[in-house]
Tab-separated table of C-alpha atoms in Angstrom:
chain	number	residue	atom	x	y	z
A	242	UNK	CA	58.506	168.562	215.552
A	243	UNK	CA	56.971	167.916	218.844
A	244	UNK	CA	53.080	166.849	219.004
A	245	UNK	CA	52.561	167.752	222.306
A	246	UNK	CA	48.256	167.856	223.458
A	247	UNK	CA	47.029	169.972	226.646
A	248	UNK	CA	43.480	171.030	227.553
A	249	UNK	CA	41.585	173.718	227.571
A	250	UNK	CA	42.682	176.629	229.377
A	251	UNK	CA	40.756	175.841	232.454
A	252	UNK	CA	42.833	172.696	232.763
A	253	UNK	CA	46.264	173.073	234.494
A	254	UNK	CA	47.427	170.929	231.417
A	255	UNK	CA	51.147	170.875	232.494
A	256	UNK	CA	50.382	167.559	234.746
A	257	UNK	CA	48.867	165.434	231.422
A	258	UNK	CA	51.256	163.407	229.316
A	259	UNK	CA	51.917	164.229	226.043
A	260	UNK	CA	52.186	162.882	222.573
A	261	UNK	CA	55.579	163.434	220.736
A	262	UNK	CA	56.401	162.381	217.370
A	263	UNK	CA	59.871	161.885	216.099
A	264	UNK	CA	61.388	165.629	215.330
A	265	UNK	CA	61.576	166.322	211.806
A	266	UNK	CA	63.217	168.767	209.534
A	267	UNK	CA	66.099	170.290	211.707
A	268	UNK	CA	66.419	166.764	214.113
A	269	UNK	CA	66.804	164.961	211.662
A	270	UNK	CA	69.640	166.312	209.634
A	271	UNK	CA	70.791	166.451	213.540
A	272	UNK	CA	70.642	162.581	214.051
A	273	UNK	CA	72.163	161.979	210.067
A	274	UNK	CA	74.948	164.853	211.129
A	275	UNK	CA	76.017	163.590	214.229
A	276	UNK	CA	76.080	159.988	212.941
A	277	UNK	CA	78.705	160.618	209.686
A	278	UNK	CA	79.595	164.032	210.346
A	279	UNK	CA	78.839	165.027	206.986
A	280	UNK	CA	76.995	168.005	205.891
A	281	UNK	CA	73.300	167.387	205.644
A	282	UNK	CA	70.337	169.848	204.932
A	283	UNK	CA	68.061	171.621	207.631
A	284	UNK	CA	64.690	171.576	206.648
A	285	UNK	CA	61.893	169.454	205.093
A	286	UNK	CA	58.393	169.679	204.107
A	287	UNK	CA	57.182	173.498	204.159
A	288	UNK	CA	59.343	174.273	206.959
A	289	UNK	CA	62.423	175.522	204.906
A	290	UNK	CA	65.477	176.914	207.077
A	291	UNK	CA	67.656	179.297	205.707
A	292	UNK	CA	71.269	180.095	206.905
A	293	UNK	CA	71.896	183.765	206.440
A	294	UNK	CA	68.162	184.386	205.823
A	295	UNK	CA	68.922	184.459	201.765
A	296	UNK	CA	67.389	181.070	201.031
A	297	UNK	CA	70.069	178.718	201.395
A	298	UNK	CA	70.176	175.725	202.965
A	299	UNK	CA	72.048	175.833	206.282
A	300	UNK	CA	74.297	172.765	206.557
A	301	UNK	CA	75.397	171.328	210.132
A	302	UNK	CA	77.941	169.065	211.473
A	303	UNK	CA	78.040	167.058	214.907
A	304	UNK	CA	81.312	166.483	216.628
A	305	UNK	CA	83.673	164.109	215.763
A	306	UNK	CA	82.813	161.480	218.480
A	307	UNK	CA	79.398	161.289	218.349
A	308	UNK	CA	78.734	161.889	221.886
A	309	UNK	CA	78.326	165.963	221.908
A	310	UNK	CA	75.334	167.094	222.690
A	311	UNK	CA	75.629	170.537	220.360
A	312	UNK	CA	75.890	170.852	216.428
A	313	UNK	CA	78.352	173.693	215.482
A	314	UNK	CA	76.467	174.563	212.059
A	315	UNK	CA	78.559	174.852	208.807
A	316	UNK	CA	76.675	178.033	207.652
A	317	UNK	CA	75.290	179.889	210.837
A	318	UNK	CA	72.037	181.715	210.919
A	319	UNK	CA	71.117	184.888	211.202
A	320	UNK	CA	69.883	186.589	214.356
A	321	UNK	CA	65.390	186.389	213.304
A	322	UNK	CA	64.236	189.624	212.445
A	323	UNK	CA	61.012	189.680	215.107
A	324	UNK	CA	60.060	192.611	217.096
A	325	UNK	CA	57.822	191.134	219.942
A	326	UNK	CA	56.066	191.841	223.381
A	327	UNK	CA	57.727	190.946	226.493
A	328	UNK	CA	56.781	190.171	229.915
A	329	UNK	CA	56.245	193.581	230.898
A	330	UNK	CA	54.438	193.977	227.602
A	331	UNK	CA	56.739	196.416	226.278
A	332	UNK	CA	58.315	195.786	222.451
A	333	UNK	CA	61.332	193.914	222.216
A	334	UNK	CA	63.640	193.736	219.188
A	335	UNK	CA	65.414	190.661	218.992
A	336	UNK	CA	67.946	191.783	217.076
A	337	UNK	CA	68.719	195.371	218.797
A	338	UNK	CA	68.370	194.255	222.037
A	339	UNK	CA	70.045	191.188	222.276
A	340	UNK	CA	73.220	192.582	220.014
A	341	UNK	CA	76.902	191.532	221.247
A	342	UNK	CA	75.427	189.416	224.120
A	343	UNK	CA	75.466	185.392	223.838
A	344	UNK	CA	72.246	184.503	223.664
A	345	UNK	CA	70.122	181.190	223.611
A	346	UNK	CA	66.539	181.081	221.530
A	347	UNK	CA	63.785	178.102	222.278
A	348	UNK	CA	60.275	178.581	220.706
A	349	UNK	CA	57.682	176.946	222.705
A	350	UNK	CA	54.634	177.303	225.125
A	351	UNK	CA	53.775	178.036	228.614
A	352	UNK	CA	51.149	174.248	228.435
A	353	UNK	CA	54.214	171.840	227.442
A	354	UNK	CA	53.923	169.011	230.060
A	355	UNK	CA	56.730	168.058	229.594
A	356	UNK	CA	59.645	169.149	226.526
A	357	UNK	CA	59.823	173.529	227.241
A	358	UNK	CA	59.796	173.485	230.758
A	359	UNK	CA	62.346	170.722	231.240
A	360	UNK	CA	64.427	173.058	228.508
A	361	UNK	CA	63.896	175.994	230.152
A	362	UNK	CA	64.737	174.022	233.996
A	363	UNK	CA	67.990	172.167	232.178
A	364	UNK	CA	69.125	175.768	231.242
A	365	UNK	CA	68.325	177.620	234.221
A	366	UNK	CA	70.167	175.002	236.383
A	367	UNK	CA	73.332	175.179	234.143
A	368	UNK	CA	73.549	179.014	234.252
A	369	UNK	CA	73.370	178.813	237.909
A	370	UNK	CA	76.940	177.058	238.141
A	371	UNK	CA	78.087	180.127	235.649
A	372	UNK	CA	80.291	182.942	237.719
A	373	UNK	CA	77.900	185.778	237.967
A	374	UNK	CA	79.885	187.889	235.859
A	375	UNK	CA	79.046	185.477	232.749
A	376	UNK	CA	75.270	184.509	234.191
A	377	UNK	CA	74.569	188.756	233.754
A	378	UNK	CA	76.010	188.493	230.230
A	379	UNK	CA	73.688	185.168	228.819
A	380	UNK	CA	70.450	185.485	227.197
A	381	UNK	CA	67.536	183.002	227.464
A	382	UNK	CA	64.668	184.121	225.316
A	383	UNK	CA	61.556	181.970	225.167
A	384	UNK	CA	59.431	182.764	222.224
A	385	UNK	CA	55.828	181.704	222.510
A	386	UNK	CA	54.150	179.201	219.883
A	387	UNK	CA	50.919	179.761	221.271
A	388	UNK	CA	50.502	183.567	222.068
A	389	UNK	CA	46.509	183.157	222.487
A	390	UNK	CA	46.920	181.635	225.849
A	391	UNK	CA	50.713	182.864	226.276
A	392	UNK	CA	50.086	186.646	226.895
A	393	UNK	CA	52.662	188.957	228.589
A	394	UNK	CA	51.668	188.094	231.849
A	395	UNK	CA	50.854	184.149	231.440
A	396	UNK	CA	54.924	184.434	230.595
A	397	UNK	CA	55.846	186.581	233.176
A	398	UNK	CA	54.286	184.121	236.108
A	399	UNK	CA	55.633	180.630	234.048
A	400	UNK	CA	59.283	181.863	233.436
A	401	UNK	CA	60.202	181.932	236.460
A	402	UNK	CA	58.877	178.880	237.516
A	403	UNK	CA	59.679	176.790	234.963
A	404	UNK	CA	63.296	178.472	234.268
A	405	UNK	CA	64.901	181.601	235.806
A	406	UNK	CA	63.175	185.113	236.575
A	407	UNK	CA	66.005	187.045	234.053
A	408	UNK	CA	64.352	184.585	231.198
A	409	UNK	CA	63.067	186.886	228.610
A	410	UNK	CA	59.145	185.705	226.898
A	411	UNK	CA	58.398	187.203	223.870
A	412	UNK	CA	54.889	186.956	222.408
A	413	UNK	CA	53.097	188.460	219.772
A	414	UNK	CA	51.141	187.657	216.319
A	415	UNK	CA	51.471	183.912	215.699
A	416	UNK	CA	52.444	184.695	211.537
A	417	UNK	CA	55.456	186.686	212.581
A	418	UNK	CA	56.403	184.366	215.289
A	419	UNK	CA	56.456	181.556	212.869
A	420	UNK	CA	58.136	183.309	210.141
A	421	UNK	CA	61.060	184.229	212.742
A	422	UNK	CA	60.772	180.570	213.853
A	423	UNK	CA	61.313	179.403	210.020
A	424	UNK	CA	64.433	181.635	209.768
A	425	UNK	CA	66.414	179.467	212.033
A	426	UNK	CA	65.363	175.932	210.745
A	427	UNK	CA	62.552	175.265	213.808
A	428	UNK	CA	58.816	174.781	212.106
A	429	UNK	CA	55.779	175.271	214.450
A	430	UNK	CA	52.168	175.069	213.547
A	431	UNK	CA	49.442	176.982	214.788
A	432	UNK	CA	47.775	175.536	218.165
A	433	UNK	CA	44.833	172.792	217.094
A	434	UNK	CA	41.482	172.340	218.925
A	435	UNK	CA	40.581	169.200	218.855
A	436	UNK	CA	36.718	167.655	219.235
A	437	UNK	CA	37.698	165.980	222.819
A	438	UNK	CA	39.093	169.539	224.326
A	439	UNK	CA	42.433	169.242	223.828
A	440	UNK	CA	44.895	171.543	222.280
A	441	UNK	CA	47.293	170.122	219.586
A	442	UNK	CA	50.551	172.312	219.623
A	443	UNK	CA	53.471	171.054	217.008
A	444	UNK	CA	56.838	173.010	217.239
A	445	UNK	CA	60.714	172.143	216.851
A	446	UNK	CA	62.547	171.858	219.851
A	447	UNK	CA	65.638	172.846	219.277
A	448	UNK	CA	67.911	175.374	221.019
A	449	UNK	CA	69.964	177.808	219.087
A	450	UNK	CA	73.344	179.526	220.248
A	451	UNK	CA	73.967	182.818	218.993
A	452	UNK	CA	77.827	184.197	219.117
A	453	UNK	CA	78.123	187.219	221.191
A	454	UNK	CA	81.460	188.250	218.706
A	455	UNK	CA	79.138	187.574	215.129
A	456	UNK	CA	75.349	187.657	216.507
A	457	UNK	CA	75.190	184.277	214.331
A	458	UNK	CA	72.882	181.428	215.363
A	459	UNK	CA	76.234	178.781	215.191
A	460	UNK	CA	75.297	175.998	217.633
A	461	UNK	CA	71.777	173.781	217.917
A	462	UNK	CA	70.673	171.829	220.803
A	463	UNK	CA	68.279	168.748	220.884
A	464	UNK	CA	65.572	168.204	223.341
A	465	UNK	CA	67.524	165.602	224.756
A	466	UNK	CA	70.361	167.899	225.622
A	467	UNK	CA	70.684	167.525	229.614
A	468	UNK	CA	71.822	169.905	232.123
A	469	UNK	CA	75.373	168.735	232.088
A	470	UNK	CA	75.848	169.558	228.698
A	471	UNK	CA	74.803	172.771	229.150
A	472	UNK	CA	76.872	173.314	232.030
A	473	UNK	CA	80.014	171.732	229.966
A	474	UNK	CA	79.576	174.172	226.940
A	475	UNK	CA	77.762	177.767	228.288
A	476	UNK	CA	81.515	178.932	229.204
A	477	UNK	CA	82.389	178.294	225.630
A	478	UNK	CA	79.081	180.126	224.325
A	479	UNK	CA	79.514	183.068	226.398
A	480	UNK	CA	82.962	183.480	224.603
A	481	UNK	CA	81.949	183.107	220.977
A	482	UNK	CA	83.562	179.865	221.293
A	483	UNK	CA	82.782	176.430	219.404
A	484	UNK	CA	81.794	173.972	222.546
């Protein structure tokens, strides 16, 4: 998880620092993957991931050198069953509307300082050294973990910014979006006032791959993941393709 504090509303809290603590659940059966390439759990605490949404454990493997950035999962996920609110505030279902097209999923919030828009940048950088042909076909969708501030429009002004304008941002009731978020292996918590003003937002910052040929989540990201790596593997992605 990322601990990540920002002010009040008011405050454009992009520009403060931030407090991370060591991912848990999903990074670290990452770190314990990549390091013996041996299949390890997702999941810890109350945030249990579930690989074909049937409450199994969804078991991941890191590449053989160690120096990959993604983790081609053993047991892929399923696609989250959410039906949200985009940018132009009209419903979007996940599923439907993102069917046979590769497609990237990040859960995070418009006040990051620092982890979601340096995603979202890393990304949008990467797709821009795509042909065009695959950059029409890819799939970015940013799912809010804080839709009281992140509303329709708050998205539709960040994205862009902080990414690419063909981003999609998805928000909605925070219980769904953190039941969809649970389905892939990423835990969030609900925003968290705090008595000096700030805003206490905890969420797993991983990015999941889904194959365009099986609509299965089959390849996680760390935060770390740079824009190189990105660059290296979308070809692969857009084909269905391990990286």
């Amino acid at each position: 998880m990322s601990v990540q504090k920002t002010n009040d509303p008011s405050t454009d809290a992009r520009t403060r620092p931030s407090h991370r603590a060591p991912l848990i659940a999903a990074a670290v059966a990452v770190v314990a993957a990549l390091a013996v390439t041996a299949a390890v759990g997702l999941g810890g605490g109350d945030d249990k991931a579930t690989g074909s949404g049937n409450g199994t454990v969804a078991a991941i493997s890191g590449g053989s050198d160690g120096t990959k950035a993604a983790t081609v999962l053993d047991r892929p996920f399923t696609k989250p069953d959410l039906v949200l609110t985009d940018t132009k505030g009209k419903k979007f279902d996940l599923r439907a509307q993102t069917k046979g097209k590769p497609t990237l999923i990040y859960f995070g919030y418009t006040h990051c300082p620092d982890v979601c828009p340096l995603t979202m940048s890393n990304i949008a950088i990467a797709k821009k050294q795509l042909p065009k042909a695959d950059q029409d076909k890819l799939q970015v969708v940013f799912v809010t973990t804080d839709p009281e501030r992140d509303t329709s429009a708050e998205l539709g002004k960040w994205l862009p910014a902080a990414g690419d304008a063909s981003f999609i941002g998805l928000t909605g009731d925070f219980t769904t979006i953190q039941a969809g978020a649970r389905q892939i292996g990423i835990g969030i918590d609900p925003p968290k006032k705090e008595k000096d003003g700030t805003v206490v937002s905890m969420h797993g910052a991983q990015v999941i791959a889904f194959s365009p040929t099986t609509d299965q989540g089959y390849v996680l990201y760390g935060e770390d993941t740079r824009v190189e790596d990105y660059a290296k593997d979308l070809p692969k992605l857009i084909k269905g393709e391990n990286p």
